[in-house]
CSV table of C-alpha atoms and ligand atoms in Angstrom, one decimal:
chain,number,residue,atom,x,y,z
A,20,MET,CA,-38.1,29.0,-76.3
A,21,ARG,CA,-40.6,28.2,-73.6
A,22,GLN,CA,-40.1,24.5,-74.0
A,23,LEU,CA,-36.3,24.8,-73.7
A,24,SER,CA,-36.6,27.0,-70.7
A,25,TYR,CA,-38.9,24.7,-69.0
A,26,ARG,CA,-36.8,21.6,-69.6
A,27,ASP,CA,-33.6,23.3,-68.6
A,28,MET,CA,-35.2,24.7,-65.4
A,29,LEU,CA,-36.4,21.2,-64.6
A,30,LEU,CA,-32.9,19.8,-65.2
A,31,TRP,CA,-31.5,22.5,-63.1
A,32,SER,CA,-33.8,21.8,-60.2
A,33,VAL,CA,-33.1,18.1,-60.4
A,34,TRP,CA,-29.4,18.7,-60.3
A,35,SER,CA,-29.7,21.1,-57.5
A,36,ALA,CA,-31.7,18.5,-55.5
A,37,ILE,CA,-29.0,15.9,-56.2
A,38,LEU,CA,-26.3,18.3,-55.2
A,39,LEU,CA,-28.0,19.0,-52.0
A,40,LEU,CA,-28.4,15.3,-51.2
A,41,THR,CA,-24.8,14.4,-52.1
A,42,PRO,CA,-22.7,17.4,-51.0
A,43,LEU,CA,-19.5,15.3,-51.3
A,44,GLU,CA,-19.9,14.5,-54.9
A,45,GLY,CA,-17.7,16.7,-57.1
A,46,ALA,CA,-19.1,19.6,-58.9
A,47,GLU,CA,-18.5,17.9,-62.3
A,48,GLU,CA,-21.7,15.9,-62.0
A,49,GLU,CA,-23.7,19.1,-61.8
A,50,GLU,CA,-22.2,20.4,-65.0
A,51,ASP,CA,-24.1,18.3,-67.6
A,52,VAL,CA,-25.7,21.3,-69.1
A,53,ARG,CA,-25.9,22.9,-72.5
A,54,ALA,CA,-24.4,26.3,-73.1
A,55,GLY,CA,-25.4,28.9,-75.7
A,56,CYS,CA,-27.2,32.2,-75.8
A,57,SER,CA,-30.2,30.6,-74.2
A,58,THR,CA,-28.2,29.7,-71.1
A,59,ALA,CA,-26.1,32.8,-70.9
A,60,VAL,CA,-26.2,34.5,-67.5
A,61,ASN,CA,-27.1,38.0,-68.4
A,62,ASP,CA,-28.7,41.0,-66.8
A,63,LEU,CA,-30.2,42.7,-69.8
A,64,VAL,CA,-31.9,46.2,-69.6
A,65,TYR,CA,-33.8,47.7,-72.5
A,66,ILE,CA,-34.0,51.5,-72.3
A,67,VAL,CA,-36.8,52.6,-74.7
A,68,ASP,CA,-37.6,56.1,-75.9
A,69,GLY,CA,-41.3,56.9,-75.1
A,70,SER,CA,-41.2,60.6,-76.0
A,71,TRP,CA,-43.8,62.4,-78.1
A,72,SER,CA,-41.9,62.1,-81.3
A,73,VAL,CA,-42.2,58.3,-81.2
A,74,GLY,CA,-46.0,58.0,-81.2
A,75,VAL,CA,-48.2,55.1,-80.1
A,76,SER,CA,-48.0,52.9,-83.1
A,77,ASP,CA,-44.2,53.2,-83.4
A,78,PHE,CA,-43.9,52.6,-79.7
A,79,ASP,CA,-45.8,49.3,-80.2
A,80,ARG,CA,-43.4,48.4,-83.0
A,81,ALA,CA,-40.5,49.1,-80.7
A,82,LYS,CA,-42.0,46.8,-78.1
A,83,GLN,CA,-42.6,44.0,-80.6
A,84,TRP,CA,-39.0,44.4,-81.7
A,85,LEU,CA,-37.7,44.0,-78.2
A,86,ILE,CA,-39.8,40.9,-77.8
A,87,ASN,CA,-38.3,39.6,-81.1
A,88,ILE,CA,-34.7,40.2,-80.1
A,89,THR,CA,-35.3,38.5,-76.8
A,90,SER,CA,-36.6,35.2,-78.2
A,91,GLN,CA,-33.2,33.6,-78.1
A,92,PHE,CA,-32.7,34.0,-74.4
A,93,ASP,CA,-34.0,31.8,-71.7
A,94,ILE,CA,-35.6,34.2,-69.2
A,95,SER,CA,-35.2,32.9,-65.7
A,96,SER,CA,-33.4,33.6,-62.6
A,97,HIS,CA,-30.6,31.2,-63.6
A,98,TYR,CA,-30.1,32.6,-67.1
A,99,THR,CA,-31.1,35.9,-68.6
A,100,GLN,CA,-32.9,38.4,-66.4
A,101,LEU,CA,-34.6,41.3,-68.2
A,102,ALA,CA,-35.7,44.8,-67.3
A,103,VAL,CA,-37.4,47.5,-69.3
A,104,ILE,CA,-37.2,51.2,-68.8
A,105,GLN,CA,-39.4,53.6,-70.7
A,106,TYR,CA,-38.2,57.1,-70.7
A,107,SER,CA,-39.2,60.6,-71.8
A,108,ASP,CA,-38.6,63.5,-69.3
A,109,THR,CA,-38.1,61.0,-66.6
A,110,PRO,CA,-37.4,57.3,-66.7
A,111,ARG,CA,-40.0,54.8,-65.6
A,112,LEU,CA,-39.1,51.3,-64.6
A,113,GLU,CA,-41.7,49.2,-66.4
A,114,ILE,CA,-40.2,45.7,-65.7
A,115,SER,CA,-37.5,45.2,-63.1
A,116,LEU,CA,-34.8,42.5,-63.3
A,117,GLY,CA,-35.8,39.1,-62.3
A,118,THR,CA,-39.6,39.6,-62.2
A,119,HIS,CA,-40.3,37.1,-64.9
A,120,GLN,CA,-39.8,33.4,-65.4
A,121,GLY,CA,-40.1,32.4,-69.0
A,122,GLY,CA,-40.6,34.2,-72.2
A,123,ALA,CA,-44.4,34.2,-72.2
A,124,GLU,CA,-44.7,36.1,-69.0
A,125,PHE,CA,-42.2,38.6,-70.3
A,126,ILE,CA,-43.9,39.1,-73.6
A,127,GLU,CA,-47.2,39.8,-71.9
A,128,ALA,CA,-45.6,42.3,-69.5
A,129,ILE,CA,-43.9,44.2,-72.3
A,130,GLN,CA,-47.1,44.3,-74.4
A,131,ASN,CA,-48.9,45.9,-71.5
A,132,ILE,CA,-46.5,48.8,-71.2
A,133,PRO,CA,-48.4,52.0,-71.8
A,134,TYR,CA,-46.9,54.7,-73.9
A,135,LEU,CA,-45.6,57.6,-71.9
A,136,GLY,CA,-45.1,60.7,-74.1
A,137,GLY,CA,-42.9,63.7,-73.2
A,138,ASN,CA,-39.4,65.0,-73.9
A,139,THR,CA,-36.3,63.0,-74.5
A,140,GLN,CA,-33.9,62.8,-71.6
A,141,THR,CA,-31.7,59.9,-72.6
A,142,GLY,CA,-28.8,60.6,-70.3
A,143,ARG,CA,-31.1,60.6,-67.3
A,144,ALA,CA,-32.5,57.3,-68.4
A,145,ILE,CA,-29.1,55.7,-68.7
A,146,LYS,CA,-28.1,57.0,-65.3
A,147,PHE,CA,-31.2,55.6,-63.9
A,148,ALA,CA,-30.5,52.2,-65.4
A,149,VAL,CA,-27.0,52.2,-63.9
A,150,ASP,CA,-27.8,53.4,-60.5
A,151,HIS,CA,-31.2,51.8,-59.9
A,152,VAL,CA,-31.8,48.9,-62.2
A,153,PHE,CA,-28.4,47.1,-62.7
A,154,ALA,CA,-27.5,48.0,-59.2
A,155,ALA,CA,-30.6,46.3,-57.8
A,156,SER,CA,-29.9,43.0,-59.4
A,157,GLN,CA,-30.2,40.2,-56.9
A,158,ARG,CA,-27.3,38.2,-58.3
A,159,ALA,CA,-24.7,40.8,-59.0
A,160,SER,CA,-21.9,38.4,-58.2
A,161,GLN,CA,-23.0,35.6,-60.5
A,162,VAL,CA,-24.0,37.6,-63.5
A,163,LYS,CA,-21.6,37.2,-66.4
A,164,ASN,CA,-22.8,40.0,-68.7
A,165,ARG,CA,-24.5,43.3,-68.0
A,166,ILE,CA,-25.9,44.7,-71.2
A,167,ALA,CA,-28.1,47.7,-71.9
A,168,VAL,CA,-29.8,48.4,-75.2
A,169,VAL,CA,-30.9,52.0,-75.7
A,170,VAL,CA,-33.6,52.5,-78.4
A,171,THR,CA,-34.1,56.2,-79.3
A,172,ASP,CA,-35.6,58.2,-82.2
A,173,GLY,CA,-34.1,61.5,-81.6
A,174,LYS,CA,-31.6,63.8,-80.1
A,175,SER,CA,-31.4,63.8,-76.3
A,176,GLN,CA,-32.3,67.0,-74.5
A,177,ASP,CA,-29.8,66.2,-71.8
A,178,ASP,CA,-26.2,65.1,-71.8
A,179,VAL,CA,-25.6,61.4,-72.5
A,180,VAL,CA,-21.8,61.4,-72.1
A,181,ASP,CA,-21.4,61.2,-68.3
A,182,ALA,CA,-24.1,58.6,-67.8
A,183,SER,CA,-22.7,56.4,-70.6
A,184,MET,CA,-19.2,56.7,-69.3
A,185,GLU,CA,-20.4,55.6,-65.9
A,186,ALA,CA,-22.1,52.6,-67.4
A,187,ARG,CA,-18.9,51.5,-69.1
A,188,ALA,CA,-16.9,52.1,-65.9
A,189,GLN,CA,-19.2,49.7,-64.2
A,190,GLY,CA,-18.7,47.1,-66.9
A,191,ILE,CA,-22.0,47.5,-68.6
A,192,THR,CA,-22.0,47.0,-72.3
A,193,VAL,CA,-24.2,49.6,-74.0
A,194,PHE,CA,-25.8,49.2,-77.5
A,195,ALA,CA,-27.3,52.3,-79.1
A,196,VAL,CA,-30.1,51.8,-81.6
A,197,GLY,CA,-31.1,54.9,-83.5
A,198,VAL,CA,-34.4,54.9,-85.4
A,199,GLY,CA,-35.4,57.6,-88.0
A,200,SER,CA,-33.7,60.6,-89.4
A,201,GLU,CA,-33.7,62.8,-86.3
A,202,ILE,CA,-31.0,60.9,-84.6
A,203,THR,CA,-27.5,62.3,-84.0
A,204,THR,CA,-24.8,59.9,-84.9
A,205,SER,CA,-22.3,61.5,-82.5
A,206,GLU,CA,-24.8,61.0,-79.7
A,207,LEU,CA,-25.3,57.4,-80.5
A,208,VAL,CA,-21.5,56.9,-80.7
A,209,SER,CA,-21.0,58.4,-77.2
A,210,ILE,CA,-23.8,56.3,-75.7
A,211,ALA,CA,-22.5,53.0,-77.1
A,212,ASN,CA,-19.4,51.0,-76.5
A,213,LYS,CA,-16.5,50.9,-79.0
A,214,PRO,CA,-16.2,50.0,-81.7
A,215,SER,CA,-19.2,51.8,-83.0
A,216,SER,CA,-19.5,49.5,-85.9
A,217,THR,CA,-20.4,46.8,-83.4
A,218,TYR,CA,-22.4,48.7,-80.8
A,219,VAL,CA,-24.4,51.3,-82.8
A,220,LEU,CA,-27.3,50.2,-85.0
A,221,TYR,CA,-29.6,52.3,-87.3
A,222,ALA,CA,-33.0,51.8,-88.7
A,223,GLU,CA,-34.7,54.2,-91.2
A,224,ASP,CA,-37.9,54.3,-89.1
A,225,TYR,CA,-39.8,52.0,-86.8
A,226,THR,CA,-41.5,50.3,-89.7
A,227,ASN,CA,-38.1,49.1,-90.8
A,228,ILE,CA,-36.7,48.2,-87.5
A,229,ASP,CA,-37.2,44.5,-88.0
A,230,ARG,CA,-34.4,44.7,-90.7
A,231,ILE,CA,-31.9,45.1,-87.9
A,232,ARG,CA,-33.6,42.4,-85.7
A,233,ASP,CA,-31.3,39.5,-86.7
A,234,SER,CA,-28.1,41.5,-86.4
A,235,MET,CA,-29.2,42.8,-83.0
A,236,LYS,CA,-30.0,39.2,-81.9
A,237,GLN,CA,-26.6,38.0,-83.1
A,238,LYS,CA,-24.8,40.9,-81.4
A,239,LEU,CA,-26.6,40.3,-78.1
A,240,CYS,CA,-25.7,36.6,-78.4
A,241,GLU,CA,-22.1,37.3,-79.3
A,242,GLU,CA,-21.9,39.6,-76.2
A,243,SER,CA,-23.1,36.7,-74.1
A,244,VAL,CA,-21.0,33.8,-75.4
A,245,CYS,CA,-17.9,35.3,-77.0
A,246,PRO,CA,-16.0,37.1,-74.3
A,247,THR,CA,-12.6,36.7,-75.9
A,248,ARG,CA,-11.1,38.8,-78.7
A,249,ILE,CA,-8.6,37.9,-81.4
A,250,PRO,CA,-6.4,40.8,-82.6
A,251,VAL,CA,-7.0,41.0,-86.4
A,252,ALA,CA,-5.5,43.8,-88.5
A,253,SER,CA,-6.5,47.0,-86.7
A,254,ARG,CA,-9.5,45.7,-84.9
A,255,ASP,CA,-10.1,43.0,-82.3
A,256,GLU,CA,-12.6,40.4,-83.4
A,257,LYS,CA,-14.7,38.5,-81.0
A,258,GLY,CA,-14.0,34.8,-81.3
A,259,PHE,CA,-11.8,31.9,-80.3
A,260,GLU,CA,-8.2,31.5,-81.2
A,261,LEU,CA,-8.1,27.7,-81.1
A,262,LEU,CA,-4.4,27.4,-81.7
A,263,LEU,CA,-4.0,29.1,-78.4
A,264,GLY,CA,-7.1,27.8,-76.6
A,265,LEU,CA,-6.4,24.2,-77.5
A,266,ASN,CA,-2.7,24.5,-76.6
A,267,ILE,CA,-1.7,23.5,-80.1
A,268,GLN,CA,1.2,26.0,-79.9
A,269,MET,CA,2.6,24.0,-77.0
A,270,LYS,CA,1.8,20.5,-78.1
A,271,ALA,CA,2.7,20.4,-81.7
A,272,LYS,CA,6.0,21.0,-83.5
A,273,LYS,CA,6.5,24.4,-85.0
A,274,ILE,CA,7.2,24.9,-88.7
A,275,PRO,CA,9.0,28.2,-88.8
A,276,GLY,CA,7.8,31.0,-91.1
A,277,SER,CA,9.3,34.4,-91.6
A,278,LEU,CA,6.6,36.2,-89.6
A,279,VAL,CA,6.2,35.4,-86.0
A,280,SER,CA,2.5,35.7,-86.4
A,281,GLU,CA,2.3,33.1,-89.1
A,282,ILE,CA,4.0,30.0,-87.7
A,283,ALA,CA,2.4,26.7,-88.7
A,284,TYR,CA,2.2,23.6,-86.5
A,285,ALA,CA,2.8,20.0,-87.5
A,286,LEU,CA,0.6,17.5,-85.7
A,287,THR,CA,1.8,13.9,-85.6
A,288,ALA,CA,0.2,10.6,-84.6
A,289,THR,CA,1.5,11.1,-81.1
A,290,THR,CA,0.2,14.6,-80.7
A,291,ASP,CA,-3.1,14.7,-78.8
A,292,ILE,CA,-5.1,17.9,-79.1
A,293,THR,CA,-7.9,17.4,-76.6
A,294,GLU,CA,-9.2,20.0,-74.1
A,295,ASN,CA,-12.3,20.3,-72.0
A,296,THR,CA,-14.9,22.2,-74.0
A,297,ARG,CA,-15.7,24.2,-70.9
A,298,GLU,CA,-12.2,25.7,-71.1
A,299,ILE,CA,-12.6,26.6,-74.8
A,300,PHE,CA,-16.2,27.5,-75.2
A,301,PRO,CA,-17.4,28.3,-71.6
A,302,GLU,CA,-20.6,29.8,-72.8
A,303,GLY,CA,-21.1,27.5,-75.8
A,304,LEU,CA,-21.2,28.7,-79.5
A,305,PRO,CA,-23.0,31.7,-80.9
A,306,PRO,CA,-25.9,31.0,-83.4
A,307,SER,CA,-23.7,32.3,-86.3
A,308,TYR,CA,-20.0,32.0,-86.6
A,309,VAL,CA,-17.1,31.6,-89.0
A,310,PHE,CA,-14.8,28.6,-88.8
A,311,VAL,CA,-11.4,29.2,-90.4
A,312,ALA,CA,-8.6,26.7,-90.8
A,313,THR,CA,-5.5,27.1,-92.9
A,314,LEU,CA,-3.9,23.7,-93.3
A,315,ARG,CA,-2.0,21.2,-95.4
A,316,LEU,CA,-2.9,17.6,-95.8
A,317,GLN,CA,0.0,15.5,-97.0
A,318,GLY,CA,0.7,11.9,-97.8
A,319,SER,CA,-1.8,9.4,-96.4
A,320,THR,CA,-3.7,12.1,-94.5
A,321,SER,CA,-5.1,13.4,-97.7
A,322,LYS,CA,-7.0,10.0,-98.1
A,323,LEU,CA,-8.4,9.7,-94.6
A,324,THR,CA,-11.7,10.7,-93.1
A,325,PHE,CA,-11.2,12.7,-89.9
A,326,ASP,CA,-12.6,15.4,-87.8
A,327,LEU,CA,-10.5,18.5,-88.3
A,328,TRP,CA,-12.4,20.0,-85.3
A,329,ARG,CA,-15.0,18.4,-83.1
A,330,VAL,CA,-16.9,19.1,-79.9
A,331,LEU,CA,-18.1,15.9,-78.1
A,332,SER,CA,-20.5,15.6,-75.3
A,333,LYS,CA,-19.5,13.5,-72.2
A,334,ASP,CA,-21.2,10.6,-73.9
A,335,LYS,CA,-19.2,11.2,-77.1
A,336,GLU,CA,-22.1,12.6,-79.0
A,337,MET,CA,-21.1,15.0,-81.7
A,338,GLN,CA,-22.1,18.5,-80.8
A,339,ALA,CA,-20.3,20.3,-83.6
A,340,ALA,CA,-17.7,19.1,-86.1
A,341,VAL,CA,-15.9,19.8,-89.4
A,342,THR,CA,-15.0,16.5,-91.0
A,343,LEU,CA,-12.7,16.1,-94.0
A,344,SER,CA,-12.8,13.1,-96.2
A,345,GLY,CA,-9.9,12.6,-98.6
A,346,LYS,CA,-11.5,9.5,-100.1
A,347,ASP,CA,-14.6,11.4,-101.3
A,348,LYS,CA,-12.9,14.8,-101.4
A,349,THR,CA,-15.8,16.2,-99.4
A,350,VAL,CA,-16.2,18.4,-96.3
A,351,THR,CA,-18.9,17.7,-93.8
A,352,PHE,CA,-20.3,20.0,-91.1
A,353,THR,CA,-22.1,18.4,-88.2
A,354,ALA,CA,-24.3,20.1,-85.6
A,355,MET,CA,-27.0,19.2,-83.2
A,356,ARG,CA,-30.7,19.5,-84.1
A,357,LEU,CA,-33.3,20.8,-81.8
A,358,ASN,CA,-34.5,17.2,-81.1
A,359,LYS,CA,-31.0,16.2,-79.9
A,360,GLU,CA,-30.1,14.3,-83.1
A,361,GLU,CA,-27.0,14.9,-85.1
A,362,GLN,CA,-27.4,16.7,-88.4
A,363,SER,CA,-24.7,16.6,-91.0
A,364,VAL,CA,-24.5,18.6,-94.2
A,365,ILE,CA,-22.0,17.5,-96.9
A,366,PHE,CA,-20.2,19.7,-99.4
A,367,LYS,CA,-19.9,17.1,-102.1
A,368,ASN,CA,-18.2,19.2,-104.8
A,369,GLY,CA,-15.7,22.0,-104.9
A,370,PHE,CA,-13.3,21.0,-102.2
A,371,GLN,CA,-11.1,18.6,-104.3
A,372,ASN,CA,-8.1,21.0,-104.1
A,373,LEU,CA,-8.1,20.8,-100.4
A,374,TYR,CA,-6.7,17.3,-100.8
A,375,ASP,CA,-3.9,18.1,-103.2
A,376,GLY,CA,-1.1,18.3,-100.7
A,377,LYS,CA,-0.8,22.1,-100.7
A,378,TRP,CA,-1.7,24.8,-98.2
A,379,HIS,CA,-5.4,25.8,-98.3
A,380,GLN,CA,-7.8,27.9,-96.3
A,381,LEU,CA,-11.1,26.2,-95.4
A,382,LYS,CA,-13.7,28.6,-94.2
A,383,LEU,CA,-17.3,27.7,-93.2
A,384,LEU,CA,-19.8,30.5,-92.5
A,385,VAL,CA,-22.3,28.9,-90.1
A,386,ARG,CA,-25.7,30.6,-89.8
A,387,PRO,CA,-28.8,29.4,-88.0
A,388,SER,CA,-30.3,28.0,-91.3
A,389,GLN,CA,-27.4,27.5,-93.6
A,390,VAL,CA,-23.7,26.8,-93.9
A,391,THR,CA,-21.5,28.3,-96.6
A,392,GLY,CA,-18.2,26.7,-97.6
A,393,PHE,CA,-15.2,28.6,-99.0
A,394,LEU,CA,-11.9,27.4,-100.2
A,395,ASP,CA,-9.1,30.0,-100.5
A,396,ASP,CA,-11.6,32.9,-100.4
A,397,GLU,CA,-13.7,31.3,-103.1
A,398,LEU,CA,-17.3,30.5,-102.4
A,399,ILE,CA,-17.9,26.8,-103.0
A,400,GLN,CA,-21.4,26.1,-101.9
A,401,GLU,CA,-24.3,27.1,-99.6
A,402,VAL,CA,-26.2,24.3,-97.9
A,403,LYS,CA,-29.3,24.4,-95.7
A,404,LEU,CA,-29.2,23.6,-92.1
A,405,GLU,CA,-31.9,22.9,-89.6
A,406,LEU,CA,-32.1,24.9,-86.3
A,407,MET,CA,-29.2,24.0,-84.1
A,408,GLU,CA,-29.3,23.3,-80.4
A,409,PRO,CA,-26.9,24.7,-77.8
A,410,ILE,CA,-23.9,22.4,-77.3
A,411,TYR,CA,-23.0,20.4,-74.2
A,412,ILE,CA,-19.9,22.0,-72.7
A,413,ASN,CA,-18.9,19.2,-70.3
A,414,GLY,CA,-17.3,17.0,-72.9
A,415,GLU,CA,-14.1,17.5,-75.0
A,416,THR,CA,-13.0,19.5,-77.9
A,417,GLN,CA,-10.5,17.9,-80.2
A,418,VAL,CA,-8.5,18.5,-83.4
A,419,ALA,CA,-7.5,16.2,-86.2
A,420,LYS,CA,-9.0,13.0,-84.9
A,421,ARG,CA,-10.1,10.0,-87.0
A,422,ARG,CA,-13.8,9.6,-87.0
A,423,GLY,CA,-15.0,7.6,-84.0
A,424,THR,CA,-11.5,7.2,-82.5
A,425,ASP,CA,-9.0,9.1,-80.5
A,426,LEU,CA,-6.2,8.7,-83.0
A,427,THR,CA,-4.6,11.8,-84.3
A,428,VAL,CA,-4.2,12.3,-88.0
A,429,PRO,CA,-1.0,14.1,-89.0
A,430,VAL,CA,-1.8,17.5,-90.4
A,431,GLU,CA,-0.1,20.9,-90.6
A,432,ILE,CA,-2.1,23.8,-89.3
A,433,GLN,CA,-1.4,27.5,-89.5
A,434,LYS,CA,-4.7,29.0,-88.5
A,435,LEU,CA,-7.6,27.6,-86.6
A,436,ARG,CA,-10.2,30.1,-85.5
A,437,LEU,CA,-13.8,30.6,-84.8
A,438,TYR,CA,-15.0,34.1,-85.3
A,439,CYS,CA,-18.3,35.1,-83.7
A,440,ASP,CA,-19.2,37.9,-86.1
A,441,PRO,CA,-20.5,36.3,-89.3
A,442,HIS,CA,-19.3,39.4,-91.2
A,443,GLN,CA,-15.8,38.4,-90.5
A,444,SER,CA,-16.3,36.0,-93.3
A,445,GLU,CA,-16.1,38.9,-95.7
A,446,ARG,CA,-13.1,40.4,-94.0
A,447,GLU,CA,-11.1,37.3,-93.4
A,448,THR,CA,-8.7,36.5,-96.2
A,449,ALA,CA,-6.5,33.6,-97.2
A,450,CYS,CA,-3.6,36.0,-97.7
A,451,GLU,CA,-1.4,33.8,-95.5
A,452,ILE,CA,-1.2,31.5,-98.4
A,453,TYR,CA,1.4,32.5,-101.0
A,454,SER,CA,-0.5,31.4,-104.1
A,455,VAL,CA,-3.7,33.1,-103.1
A,456,CYS,CA,-2.0,36.4,-102.2
A,457,PRO,CA,1.6,36.4,-103.5
A,458,LEU,CA,4.1,38.8,-102.0
A,459,ASN,CA,6.1,39.3,-105.1
A,460,ARG,CA,3.5,41.1,-107.1
A,461,THR,CA,2.7,44.8,-107.0
A,462,ALA,CA,-0.7,46.0,-106.1
A,463,SER,CA,-1.1,47.8,-109.4
A,464,GLU,CA,-0.2,44.7,-111.4
A,465,ASP,CA,-2.6,42.5,-109.7
A,466,GLU,CA,-5.2,44.6,-108.2
A,467,ASP,CA,-8.0,42.2,-109.0
A,468,ASP,CA,-6.2,39.4,-107.2
A,469,CYS,CA,-5.7,41.5,-104.1
A,470,SER,CA,-9.1,43.1,-103.9
A,471,ASN,CA,-10.4,39.6,-104.0
A,472,CYS,CA,-8.4,38.8,-100.9
A,473,ALA,CA,-9.9,41.2,-98.6
A,474,VAL,CA,-13.3,42.5,-99.6
A,475,GLY,CA,-14.6,44.5,-96.7
A,476,PRO,CA,-16.6,47.7,-96.1
A,477,PRO,CA,-14.4,50.8,-96.2
A,478,GLY,CA,-13.8,53.1,-93.3
A,479,GLN,CA,-13.2,51.9,-89.8
A,480,ARG,CA,-13.0,48.3,-90.8
A,481,GLY,CA,-10.1,49.0,-93.2
A,482,PRO,CA,-10.1,49.5,-96.9
A,483,PRO,CA,-10.4,46.5,-99.2
A,484,GLY,CA,-7.1,44.8,-99.8
A,485,ARG,CA,-5.7,45.9,-96.6
A,486,MET,CA,-4.1,42.6,-95.6
A,487,CYS,CA,-2.5,42.3,-99.0
A,488,SER,CA,-1.0,45.7,-99.1
A,489,TYR,CA,0.2,45.2,-95.6
A,490,GLN,CA,2.1,42.2,-96.8
A,491,LEU,CA,3.3,44.0,-99.9
A,492,LEU,CA,5.0,46.4,-97.7
A,493,GLN,CA,7.3,43.7,-96.6
A,494,PRO,CA,8.8,42.3,-99.8
A,495,LEU,CA,12.0,41.3,-98.1
A,496,HIS,CA,10.3,38.6,-96.1
A,497,GLU,CA,9.9,35.1,-97.3
A,498,PRO,CA,6.4,34.0,-97.5
A,499,SER,CA,5.6,32.3,-94.2
A,500,ILE,CA,4.3,29.2,-96.0
A,501,HIS,CA,6.2,27.8,-98.9
A,502,LEU,CA,4.3,26.0,-101.5
B,614,LIG,C1,-41.2,40.3,-85.0
B,614,LIG,O1,-41.2,39.0,-85.5
B,614,LIG,C2,-42.4,38.7,-86.3
B,614,LIG,C3,-42.3,37.2,-86.5
B,614,LIG,O2,-41.0,36.7,-86.9
B,614,LIG,C4,-42.3,39.5,-87.6
B,614,LIG,O3,-43.4,39.2,-88.4
B,614,LIG,C5,-42.3,41.0,-87.2
B,614,LIG,O4,-42.2,41.7,-88.3
B,614,LIG,C6,-41.2,41.3,-86.2
B,614,LIG,N1,-41.4,42.7,-85.8
B,614,LIG,C7,-40.4,43.5,-85.5
B,614,LIG,C8,-40.8,44.9,-85.2
B,614,LIG,O5,-39.2,43.1,-85.4
């Protein structure tokens, strides 16, 4: 992290110098930067419980956890600024926003925070963060995301509702992390943003807090790079609706379906789906995401090798891509390695059906160390991936282009999305495809088929099979995609 931060800062200062020297040059030149979590412009405030119930050794664990969840950010005045508040009866500002340049300095500062001890006045601490810490940021106008993470082990002795509402009113996103058995769920829910399934996290005790480290890291990063939301079933998912973002809905011919929401688009050789990456992924890509495409490859297209989706740098270096090869019947995922080289992983087997001329849903679950491929909700294969580098956002993002050229390959696309939450992989179904989730069956007849379509945790996220039963309620409609 330090390496990256140093290089980026160097780059930044070089560009700033060039800009100063050549004020008439367009701003485009300055924009040759990577974007990802590390370059997100965040004001991030950790509000940590230091009351008696925590104890010295658990307080040390909490500090280490904060260090761990911070490692993905580039701590500098250009990118993420961090503050730490320890609280008991009163809040104490341990580290104020913008005091540290680089991760090493921050780690040392956080390790040196002495444990306070006292009662638990969480509401007061949140109010202090809003009024005195976020408010004191030197770059209030530039900052993109203001995020607070409240870590507590117990029930607050004061009211948390007003302070939390004030935080949200000011556009501050609040995560609540409850540790141990003394916590009150309703309190965490009122502290945090909605939905609680996203913004409230639990750990059994401080010894187990590293179990929620990766999910906290991913959530913080999602918050930084995925500002948009896609309406899915009853909840909005963070992610990128590429049909919309890439203007496919305007550029390609519609293939009508019975449901307005399930129109497919036919790309021809003269369609050009190319947009500036900056418009599509202004903050880059999150470390984990789910790529979903529902498509049909017909005729000669099913024999070609082409990039279904690709992000190119200004110099046409591949930043991220999903490549289909009808000749080998494979799917390839490409990303950048830490050393700026391309890395490609090939799914050699299991994707044959994708090239059979019918509708299919291709889903890739991308994680920092592996990619998992699915076809029509069935797991095909899991392959290892080396650490990825943030993408360059000053190039172009394209759809259905032949490898190495700007020629469009004719394909039909019904869905093209990138979800930021990796768990969306379990919730996303291929129910838009008739043969995967037929409408003319009843739920009782084919329960297995349908539960297979939407396996998800129950409760707020919707019971398993929700999408199927939703469609089953509309038997009069023709399936939107005919096979
Ligand atoms: C922090 O990260 C280190 C190294 O990955 C790990 O060994 C440790 O358990 C983590 N601690 C916490 C509290 O997350």
